[in-house]
Every structure is written in C-alpha cells, then in structure tokens.
Coordinates of C-alpha atoms and ligand atoms in Angstrom, one line a residue:
Chain A
M23 CA 0.0 -0.2 -0.1
M24 CA 1.4 3.2 -0.9
R25 CA 1.1 5.8 1.9
L26 CA 1.8 9.6 2.0
G27 CA 2.2 11.3 5.4
L28 CA 0.8 14.8 6.3
G29 CA 2.9 17.4 4.5
E30 CA 5.0 14.7 2.4
R31 CA 5.6 15.3 -1.1
R32 CA 6.1 12.4 -3.8
R33 CA 7.0 12.4 -7.5
I34 CA 4.1 11.7 -9.8
S35 CA 4.8 10.4 -13.3
C36 CA 2.0 10.4 -16.0
T37 CA 1.4 10.6 -19.6
V38 CA 0.0 14.1 -20.5
N39 CA -1.2 14.5 -24.0
G40 CA 1.2 11.7 -25.2
V41 CA 4.2 13.0 -23.3
A42 CA 5.8 11.6 -20.4
R43 CA 5.7 14.2 -17.6
S44 CA 6.4 14.3 -13.9
G45 CA 6.2 16.6 -10.9
F46 CA 5.6 16.7 -7.1
A47 CA 2.5 16.7 -5.3
E48 CA 1.1 16.2 -1.6
G49 CA -1.6 13.7 -0.8
R50 CA -4.0 16.6 -0.8
T51 CA -2.9 18.3 -4.0
L52 CA -5.9 18.5 -6.7
L53 CA -5.1 17.2 -10.1
S54 CA -6.2 20.6 -11.4
D55 CA -3.6 22.3 -9.4
F56 CA -0.9 19.7 -10.4
L57 CA -1.7 20.3 -14.0
R58 CA -1.4 24.0 -13.6
H59 CA 1.2 24.7 -11.3
E60 CA 3.5 21.8 -11.5
L61 CA 3.2 21.0 -15.2
N62 CA 2.4 24.8 -16.1
L63 CA -0.6 23.4 -18.2
Y64 CA -2.8 26.6 -17.7
G65 CA -5.3 25.5 -20.2
T66 CA -7.3 23.5 -17.7
H67 CA -9.4 26.2 -16.1
V68 CA -10.7 26.1 -12.3
G69 CA -14.0 27.8 -11.7
C70 CA -16.1 26.7 -8.6
E71 CA -13.5 24.1 -7.5
H72 CA -16.2 21.7 -5.8
G73 CA -17.1 19.6 -9.0
V74 CA -20.2 21.6 -10.2
C75 CA -19.0 23.8 -13.1
G76 CA -17.0 21.5 -15.3
A77 CA -14.4 24.0 -16.4
C78 CA -11.8 21.6 -14.9
T79 CA -12.7 18.5 -16.8
V80 CA -9.8 16.3 -18.4
I81 CA -9.9 12.9 -19.6
L82 CA -8.3 10.6 -17.1
D83 CA -7.4 6.8 -18.4
S84 CA -10.5 7.2 -20.9
R85 CA -12.9 8.6 -18.4
L86 CA -14.0 12.2 -18.0
A87 CA -13.0 13.4 -14.7
R88 CA -13.5 16.8 -12.9
S89 CA -9.9 17.5 -12.1
C90 CA -10.8 19.7 -9.1
G91 CA -12.2 16.6 -7.5
T92 CA -9.5 14.3 -8.4
L93 CA -6.2 14.0 -6.5
A94 CA -2.8 14.4 -8.3
M95 CA -2.0 11.0 -6.7
Q96 CA -4.8 9.4 -8.7
A97 CA -3.1 10.6 -11.9
D98 CA 0.0 8.5 -11.1
G99 CA 0.9 6.5 -14.0
A100 CA -2.2 7.5 -15.9
E101 CA -2.8 8.9 -19.2
I102 CA -4.2 12.2 -19.3
T103 CA -5.7 14.5 -22.0
T104 CA -6.1 18.3 -21.2
I105 CA -7.0 20.9 -23.6
E106 CA -3.4 21.4 -24.8
G107 CA -3.6 17.9 -26.4
L108 CA -6.3 18.7 -28.8
G109 CA -4.8 19.3 -31.9
D110 CA -5.1 17.5 -35.4
S111 CA -6.6 14.5 -34.8
D112 CA -10.0 13.1 -35.5
R113 CA -12.7 15.6 -35.6
E114 CA -10.8 18.3 -33.4
P115 CA -10.0 20.6 -36.3
A116 CA -13.7 20.6 -37.2
L117 CA -14.8 21.2 -33.7
R118 CA -12.6 24.1 -33.2
E119 CA -13.6 25.4 -36.4
A120 CA -17.4 25.1 -35.7
F121 CA -17.0 26.4 -32.3
S122 CA -15.7 29.6 -33.7
R123 CA -18.2 29.9 -36.7
H124 CA -21.2 29.4 -34.4
G125 CA -20.1 31.6 -31.7
A126 CA -19.9 28.7 -29.2
L127 CA -17.4 30.5 -27.1
Q128 CA -17.1 34.0 -25.9
C129 CA -14.6 34.4 -22.9
G130 CA -13.5 30.8 -23.4
F131 CA -13.3 30.2 -19.5
C132 CA -15.6 27.1 -19.8
T133 CA -14.5 26.2 -23.4
A134 CA -11.4 23.9 -22.4
G135 CA -13.7 21.5 -20.4
V136 CA -16.5 21.8 -22.9
L137 CA -14.2 20.5 -25.5
L138 CA -12.8 17.6 -23.6
S139 CA -16.4 16.5 -22.9
V140 CA -17.3 16.6 -26.5
K141 CA -14.4 14.6 -27.7
H142 CA -15.3 12.0 -25.2
F143 CA -18.9 12.3 -26.1
L144 CA -18.5 11.8 -29.7
Q145 CA -16.4 9.1 -29.2
H146 CA -18.9 7.0 -27.4
N147 CA -21.9 8.6 -29.2
P148 CA -20.9 9.4 -32.7
K149 CA -24.5 10.4 -34.0
P150 CA -26.4 12.1 -31.1
S151 CA -29.6 13.7 -31.1
D152 CA -30.0 17.3 -30.3
G153 CA -31.5 16.1 -26.7
E154 CA -28.3 14.0 -26.0
I155 CA -26.0 16.9 -26.9
R156 CA -28.2 19.2 -24.6
D157 CA -28.0 16.7 -21.7
M158 CA -24.3 16.3 -22.2
L159 CA -23.7 20.0 -22.0
S160 CA -25.6 20.2 -18.7
G161 CA -22.6 19.0 -17.1
H162 CA -21.0 22.5 -17.8
L163 CA -21.8 26.0 -16.8
C164 CA -21.2 28.6 -19.3
R165 CA -21.8 32.2 -18.3
C166 CA -21.6 33.7 -22.0
T167 CA -23.1 31.8 -24.6
G168 CA -26.4 30.5 -23.7
Y169 CA -25.3 27.2 -25.2
E170 CA -27.0 27.3 -28.3
G171 CA -24.1 27.8 -30.4
M172 CA -22.3 24.9 -28.9
V173 CA -25.3 22.6 -29.7
R174 CA -25.5 23.7 -33.3
A175 CA -21.5 23.3 -33.6
I176 CA -21.6 19.8 -32.0
A177 CA -24.5 18.6 -33.9
E178 CA -22.8 19.9 -37.2
V179 CA -19.6 18.2 -36.6
A180 CA -21.4 15.0 -35.7
E181 CA -23.4 15.1 -38.9
G182 CA -19.7 15.5 -40.6
Q183 CA -21.1 18.5 -42.6
P184 CA -18.9 21.9 -42.9
Chain B
M1 CA -11.3 25.6 -1.6
K2 CA -8.6 23.3 -1.0
P3 CA -8.7 20.2 1.2
A4 CA -7.1 20.4 4.5
A5 CA -4.0 18.1 4.9
F6 CA -4.6 14.4 5.1
E7 CA -2.5 11.2 5.0
Y8 CA -3.0 9.7 1.7
C9 CA -3.5 5.9 1.5
R10 CA -3.4 3.8 -1.7
P11 CA -4.2 0.3 -0.8
D12 CA -3.9 -2.4 -3.5
T13 CA -6.1 -5.0 -1.9
L14 CA -9.2 -4.8 0.1
E15 CA -7.7 -6.1 3.1
E16 CA -5.1 -3.4 3.1
A17 CA -8.0 -1.0 2.7
L18 CA -9.8 -2.4 5.8
A19 CA -6.5 -2.4 7.9
A20 CA -6.1 1.2 6.9
L21 CA -9.7 2.1 8.0
A22 CA -9.2 0.0 11.2
E23 CA -6.0 2.1 12.1
F24 CA -7.7 5.4 11.5
A25 CA -11.1 4.4 13.0
D26 CA -13.3 7.2 12.8
D27 CA -11.2 9.5 10.9
A28 CA -10.9 8.3 7.3
A29 CA -12.7 8.8 4.3
V30 CA -12.9 6.2 1.7
M31 CA -12.6 7.7 -2.0
S32 CA -14.0 6.1 -5.1
G33 CA -15.1 8.4 -7.8
G34 CA -14.6 11.3 -5.6
L35 CA -17.7 13.1 -7.1
S36 CA -19.2 13.7 -3.6
L37 CA -16.2 13.4 -1.4
G38 CA -14.1 15.7 -3.5
A39 CA -16.6 18.6 -2.8
L40 CA -16.7 18.0 0.8
L41 CA -12.9 17.8 1.1
N42 CA -12.5 21.0 -0.9
T43 CA -15.0 23.0 1.1
R44 CA -13.4 21.4 4.2
L45 CA -17.0 20.2 5.4
V46 CA -14.9 17.1 6.1
Q47 CA -11.2 17.0 7.3
P48 CA -10.4 13.5 7.7
A49 CA -7.1 12.4 8.9
A50 CA -6.7 9.9 6.1
V51 CA -8.1 9.5 2.6
I52 CA -8.2 6.0 1.7
D53 CA -8.2 5.8 -2.3
I54 CA -9.6 2.6 -3.3
N55 CA -9.4 3.1 -7.0
R56 CA -6.5 0.9 -7.7
I57 CA -8.0 -2.3 -5.9
T58 CA -8.9 -4.7 -8.7
G59 CA -12.1 -6.8 -8.8
L60 CA -14.1 -4.0 -7.1
D61 CA -15.9 -3.1 -10.3
R62 CA -17.9 -6.2 -10.9
I63 CA -21.6 -6.6 -11.4
E64 CA -22.5 -10.3 -10.6
V65 CA -25.6 -12.2 -10.2
T66 CA -26.1 -14.1 -6.9
G67 CA -29.1 -16.1 -6.8
S68 CA -32.0 -13.6 -6.9
M69 CA -29.8 -10.8 -6.3
L70 CA -27.4 -8.7 -8.4
H71 CA -24.4 -7.6 -6.5
T72 CA -22.6 -4.3 -7.8
G73 CA -19.0 -3.8 -6.4
P74 CA -18.0 -0.6 -4.8
L75 CA -16.1 0.7 -7.9
V76 CA -19.1 0.0 -10.4
R77 CA -19.1 3.5 -12.2
Q78 CA -22.5 4.9 -12.8
A79 CA -21.8 5.4 -16.7
D80 CA -20.8 1.5 -16.6
A81 CA -24.0 0.7 -15.0
L82 CA -26.2 2.5 -17.3
N83 CA -24.5 0.9 -20.3
S84 CA -24.7 -2.6 -18.7
P85 CA -27.1 -4.8 -20.5
L86 CA -27.4 -7.0 -17.3
I87 CA -28.5 -3.9 -15.1
G88 CA -30.8 -3.0 -18.1
E89 CA -32.6 -6.3 -17.9
A90 CA -32.5 -7.1 -14.1
L91 CA -32.9 -3.7 -12.5
P92 CA -34.9 -1.6 -14.9
L93 CA -35.7 0.9 -12.3
L94 CA -32.2 1.9 -11.7
A95 CA -31.7 1.8 -15.5
A96 CA -34.6 4.5 -15.4
A97 CA -33.0 6.4 -12.7
L98 CA -29.5 6.6 -13.8
P99 CA -29.9 9.1 -16.7
N100 CA -31.0 11.6 -13.9
V101 CA -27.8 11.0 -11.6
G102 CA -25.5 13.7 -12.1
H103 CA -24.4 14.5 -15.4
Y104 CA -22.6 12.7 -18.4
Q105 CA -19.3 13.9 -17.1
T106 CA -19.9 12.9 -13.5
R107 CA -21.2 9.5 -14.2
S108 CA -17.8 8.6 -16.1
R109 CA -16.2 8.3 -12.6
G110 CA -19.0 8.5 -10.0
T111 CA -19.9 5.2 -8.7
L112 CA -23.2 3.4 -7.3
A113 CA -21.8 2.8 -4.0
G114 CA -20.3 6.2 -3.5
S115 CA -23.7 7.7 -3.9
V116 CA -25.3 5.3 -1.2
A117 CA -22.3 5.9 1.2
H118 CA -22.6 9.7 0.7
A119 CA -26.2 9.7 1.4
D120 CA -27.6 12.9 -0.1
P121 CA -31.3 13.1 0.5
S122 CA -32.1 13.8 -3.0
A123 CA -29.8 11.1 -4.6
E124 CA -31.5 8.6 -6.9
I125 CA -29.5 5.5 -6.3
P126 CA -30.3 5.1 -2.5
L127 CA -34.0 5.9 -3.3
C128 CA -34.1 2.8 -5.8
L129 CA -32.2 0.6 -3.6
A130 CA -34.6 1.4 -0.8
V131 CA -37.6 0.8 -3.1
L132 CA -36.3 -2.5 -4.3
G133 CA -35.7 -3.7 -0.8
G134 CA -31.9 -4.0 -1.5
E135 CA -29.0 -4.2 0.9
V136 CA -25.9 -2.6 1.5
E137 CA -22.8 -4.8 2.3
L138 CA -20.3 -3.7 4.7
A139 CA -16.8 -4.9 5.2
S140 CA -14.3 -4.4 7.9
S141 CA -11.4 -6.2 9.5
R142 CA -13.9 -7.8 12.0
G143 CA -15.9 -9.2 9.2
R144 CA -18.9 -8.7 7.0
R145 CA -22.4 -7.6 7.4
R146 CA -25.4 -6.7 5.5
V147 CA -27.8 -3.8 6.3
G148 CA -31.2 -3.3 4.5
A149 CA -31.1 0.1 2.5
G150 CA -33.9 1.5 4.5
D151 CA -31.9 1.1 7.8
F152 CA -28.6 1.9 6.3
I153 CA -29.3 5.6 5.5
Q154 CA -30.2 7.5 8.8
G155 CA -30.4 11.3 7.5
A156 CA -28.7 13.7 5.4
L157 CA -25.1 12.4 4.9
E158 CA -25.7 10.0 7.8
T159 CA -25.4 6.3 7.7
G160 CA -25.1 3.2 9.8
R161 CA -21.6 2.7 8.5
E162 CA -19.0 2.2 11.5
G163 CA -15.8 4.0 11.4
D164 CA -13.7 1.2 10.4
E165 CA -16.3 -0.2 7.6
M166 CA -16.5 0.5 4.1
L167 CA -19.0 -0.5 1.4
A168 CA -18.1 -3.7 -0.2
G169 CA -21.1 -3.6 -2.5
L170 CA -24.9 -3.1 -3.0
L171 CA -27.2 -6.0 -3.4
W172 CA -30.2 -5.4 -5.6
P173 CA -33.2 -7.7 -5.8
K174 CA -33.6 -8.5 -9.5
S175 CA -36.9 -7.5 -11.2
Q176 CA -39.1 -10.4 -12.5
S177 CA -40.5 -10.4 -15.9
G178 CA -43.9 -8.5 -15.8
D179 CA -42.8 -6.1 -13.1
G180 CA -43.8 -2.5 -13.7
V181 CA -41.4 0.3 -12.9
A182 CA -41.2 3.9 -13.1
F183 CA -38.9 6.9 -12.1
I184 CA -39.8 10.6 -12.3
E185 CA -37.9 13.6 -10.8
V186 CA -38.0 17.4 -11.1
S187 CA -34.7 19.2 -10.8
E188 CA -33.7 22.8 -11.8
R189 CA -31.9 21.4 -14.8
H190 CA -31.6 17.9 -15.8
G191 CA -29.0 16.2 -13.9
D192 CA -29.1 18.6 -11.1
F193 CA -29.9 17.5 -7.6
A194 CA -33.6 16.4 -7.4
I195 CA -36.0 18.8 -5.9
A196 CA -38.2 15.7 -5.6
A197 CA -38.1 12.2 -7.1
A198 CA -40.4 9.3 -7.1
A199 CA -39.5 5.7 -7.7
A200 CA -42.3 2.9 -8.0
V201 CA -42.3 -0.9 -8.6
A202 CA -45.4 -3.0 -8.9
R203 CA -45.6 -6.8 -9.1
R204 CA -48.4 -9.2 -10.0
D205 CA -49.4 -11.6 -7.1
G206 CA -52.4 -13.6 -8.0
D207 CA -55.2 -11.3 -8.2
A208 CA -53.3 -8.2 -6.7
L209 CA -50.6 -5.9 -7.7
R210 CA -48.3 -5.4 -4.7
Y211 CA -46.5 -2.0 -5.0
T212 CA -43.8 0.0 -3.2
L213 CA -43.6 3.8 -3.9
G214 CA -40.7 5.8 -2.8
L215 CA -40.2 9.6 -2.5
G216 CA -36.8 11.2 -2.4
G217 CA -35.5 14.7 -2.0
I218 CA -38.4 15.7 0.3
E219 CA -37.0 14.6 3.6
D220 CA -33.7 13.9 5.0
R221 CA -33.9 10.4 3.4
A222 CA -36.2 8.4 1.2
R223 CA -39.8 7.7 2.4
L224 CA -41.6 4.6 1.2
T225 CA -45.1 3.4 1.2
S226 CA -46.3 -0.3 0.1
G227 CA -49.7 -1.7 -0.6
S228 CA -51.8 -3.5 -3.1
A229 CA -54.2 -2.9 -5.8
P230 CA -56.8 -5.2 -7.6
A231 CA -54.9 -6.4 -10.8
A232 CA -58.1 -6.3 -12.8
A233 CA -58.7 -2.7 -12.2
S234 CA -59.5 -0.7 -15.4
A235 CA -57.5 2.1 -14.0
F236 CA -55.3 3.0 -11.4
A237 CA -55.0 6.9 -11.3
E238 CA -57.5 7.4 -8.3
L239 CA -55.7 4.6 -6.3
A240 CA -52.2 6.1 -7.0
E241 CA -53.2 9.4 -6.1
Q242 CA -54.6 8.4 -2.9
A243 CA -51.7 6.5 -1.8
A244 CA -49.0 9.1 -2.9
G245 CA -51.4 11.9 -1.5
D246 CA -51.3 10.0 1.9
L247 CA -47.7 9.6 1.9
A248 CA -46.8 13.1 1.1
R249 CA -49.1 14.6 3.8
Q250 CA -47.2 12.5 6.4
L251 CA -43.9 14.0 5.2
D252 CA -42.2 16.9 6.9
P253 CA -40.6 18.5 3.7
M254 CA -37.2 20.2 3.5
Q255 CA -36.9 23.9 2.6
D256 CA -34.3 25.5 0.6
R257 CA -33.5 28.1 -2.0
R258 CA -34.7 26.0 -4.8
A259 CA -38.2 25.0 -3.2
S260 CA -40.5 25.6 -0.3
A261 CA -41.7 23.0 1.9
A262 CA -45.3 23.5 0.4
Y263 CA -44.0 23.0 -3.1
R264 CA -42.0 19.9 -2.3
R265 CA -45.2 18.5 -0.5
H266 CA -47.1 19.2 -3.9
L267 CA -44.4 17.8 -6.0
A268 CA -44.2 14.7 -3.7
G269 CA -48.0 13.9 -4.2
H270 CA -47.9 14.7 -7.9
L271 CA -45.0 12.7 -8.9
G272 CA -45.5 9.9 -6.7
A273 CA -49.0 9.6 -8.1
Q274 CA -47.5 9.6 -11.7
A275 CA -44.7 7.1 -10.9
L276 CA -47.2 4.6 -9.0
E277 CA -49.8 4.8 -11.8
Q278 CA -47.2 4.1 -14.4
A279 CA -45.7 1.2 -12.5
L280 CA -49.3 -0.3 -11.8
V281 CA -50.3 -0.1 -15.4
R282 CA -47.1 -1.6 -16.6
A283 CA -47.4 -4.2 -14.2
G284 CA -51.2 -4.9 -14.9
M285 CA -50.7 -5.0 -18.6
E286 CA -47.8 -7.5 -18.7
G287 CA -49.4 -9.7 -16.1
G288 CA -52.7 -9.8 -18.0
T289 CA -50.8 -11.0 -21.1
Ligands
FES13 S1 -13.6 23.9 -11.2 FE1 -13.9 21.8 -11.2 S2 -16.0 21.5 -11.4 FE2 -15.8 23.5 -11.3
FES14 S1 -17.8 31.2 -23.1 FE1 -17.6 32.2 -21.3 S2 -18.0 31.0 -19.8 FE2 -18.4 29.8 -21.6

C-alpha cells in the first residue's frame, strides 16, 4: 500500500497529451493544481473548485474527470488529455472551426472543459440527437453563450457537415 | 477551496484498505469516484486524518448475479451501470433512474456505492435501492455484514456505517418479468440534484398488484409506502393519487432556496401519483397477457 504522510511530497509520473511528464504533489494536491502549477498547463481552468461547473474537466484514463475533484496522486501512472492535447486528430480541427463559426465561445473560460467532454462524448456517441447533446452540455456551466451555439456546432460536427 | 492536509493511503487490496480503515478508526474517508467526497474535502466540510483511495483495488468493479440478487461492487461506475445490459434487464428501475444521476461527465467516474455511502437526501441511487428492498454490504477487518437500504441511511449524509467499515457492495433484488417500474424527478436542470423524485415498482401476485412507492429529496432520506391494488382494475389513477397523497401528507418536507416545503409536498404527491400509476399500469398489462 502506498502511503503519503501529512505534508509529505512525492513524485508523480504520468503521460499528459502523449508526453511523459512528472512533478511533485502532496496527498491533498488536486489534479487541477498539479496540471496548472507543477506542469504549467494553464489551459485547464478552475471555476468552482467543487465539482459543479465542469471548467476543469479532463480525460483521465479514458474517463471524464473533474480535475478539481481528483487528487494528483490518482493520476500517478495515468494517461491524461487536457485542452493542450487537442490538435489535429479526429474531428478536433472541425470542432474548433465549428465552435468559432457558431459563436460557441465568448470568454472561453468554460471552453477547455467543454471541448474535452465533446471529444469523449462523440467517441462514445458519434451520432447524438439534439437532446443528447443538450443533456451532455448540462454538465458544464457557461456564463456567456447560452449554449445554443455549442449545440449547433456539435450537431454539425457530428453530422460531418462543414 | 483546497482540502485540509490528510494522510493519503492507496491500498492494492481490500484487506489493506480495511486495515487502514481500522487504523484510522473514525477519522478516514474512503474515496472512489470522488464526485461527492471531492466537494466535501475542498469545502472542508470534512477534514479526515486520512483519505483511503480504493481506485486501484482490482475486482471491485464487478456486476454479478448471486441467486435472486445482483451484486454491484464498490467501484461500479454509474456510466458503466447505465451501459450494462445486465442492469438494463435485471434492474429496470435503476436503469430508468441513472440518466438523472448527475451529468454525463460525473457519471464517468462516479460510482453507485459512493452515492449510497454519501447519502444525499436527493440522491436517486439510494432511493432505488430502498424501493427495491436492497441491501448494503459492509466490510471491516472484523468481518462482513449486510444492512437493509432503508436502515442504512439515517439522515442527510448520515449512515449506519461504522468508522472502520467500507461499502463492499450493493445487493439489488432482481426484477421479475412482468414487473412494472417508473422513475420521475424534478430538478432545476436535468442532472442537477432532485428537488423531488419518485420511484415505484409493482408486481403481480395472484389477483393483486403489490407495489412500493418511494419519494426522495423531500425529507432527509427516502420515504416509502407499500400496498396492493386489484390487478383487474381498469384504471389506477385514483388509487395512485390516494396512496401518494397519503404519503406526501405525512412528510415534513425540507425547505431551501430551490423549493418551499409546500411546493415539495405538492411535487411529492404529484410525482408519486404519476410514478405509481405508471408502474401499476405496466405491471397490470404485463401480467394480463
Ligand atoms: S472547477 Fe472543477 S468543476 Fe468547477
Ligand atoms: S464562453 Fe464564457 S463561460 Fe462559456
């Protein structure tokens, strides 16, 4: 059994966006803080810090995780995808383009988390209904857009249309 | 909004987890998906001496049939339960409730057992477990025991779990073919905490339909009522309204910024009647053919 005492720090090694990374964390260090402050990946945003807003969403070993409700220790040895890892594969370029064209983001604070959810969602449900898209988006709070642009952008990408 | 310092324990086996729990007695928190515990830690509503992270223990994510029961291990994720054909067939009530449990994102890591252990009054999973007459399996280094779901949850965030115990699984009585089930809830947005939720099951027993109706989100834990209806009845609306109304009148509803006590009572009666009627109609139809 691995144990880490009060105030003790330990090296965490994980694969982030396909690259081997490591840094130090205490038992209580949140994965969101580890990504931002140890690995300098500031694209993962922190809003509510208690699991409600979805801004901090990342993909951890193929599951969506609120990184503010996940401990850095839980990422030890794991594979993580953050917003910095979304690039040219799959439908990512189409998603980016559609989000921009439909006004699916304004300030962008929620967008990092939303895009990781969408990536995971479309992998598991490539042809979602409008209702399913809205249901998935209910896991994110956006204070700017009113969500309509996001729904349109995701539906368009899912249909494979420009 | 950061957790207070704690000792972090990551056991590789159940035995190690139980030994750690015994060591910290009343002052350890078991972490599975972290969806409920994470919020409590970050807001410092709980400040345990140790967090025992059970995510690396193999074999805790199984869904198994044991006789007339389905056993779900402590690491069965809500998303996996929702996608499980076994649960779809054997536990249609849970399958109907799961889309209301949190959001697509939170179900990905959130577990069935974690929701029961957390015991939020508005949680759907403990409501279903209680309505189905299921049990909670508790393990400690002293041994194992089972507690009925209704007795396990003692109030808001309060359960009958002893400090050195952890949930080793949930035991769900399997549905029989012909059972009628229904689940309905009202929340601010789909997936948010239920303001009120109703779960009902009905089963044919000779000339009668035996039913259980449960209401969640109204009081500090699920409230149930059971009874029977003549299977030959042409309509169940009146009976369902009566039964749900009687239960709703006995309740002392919570009050918060989302809903007054009076509105909760109104919802309880209304949703309860709808759910119970649906369950009875389904069981009546099935049994009649
Ligand atoms: S910052 Fe993690 S859910 Fe809001
Ligand atoms: S774009 Fe500003 S919060 Fe969503």
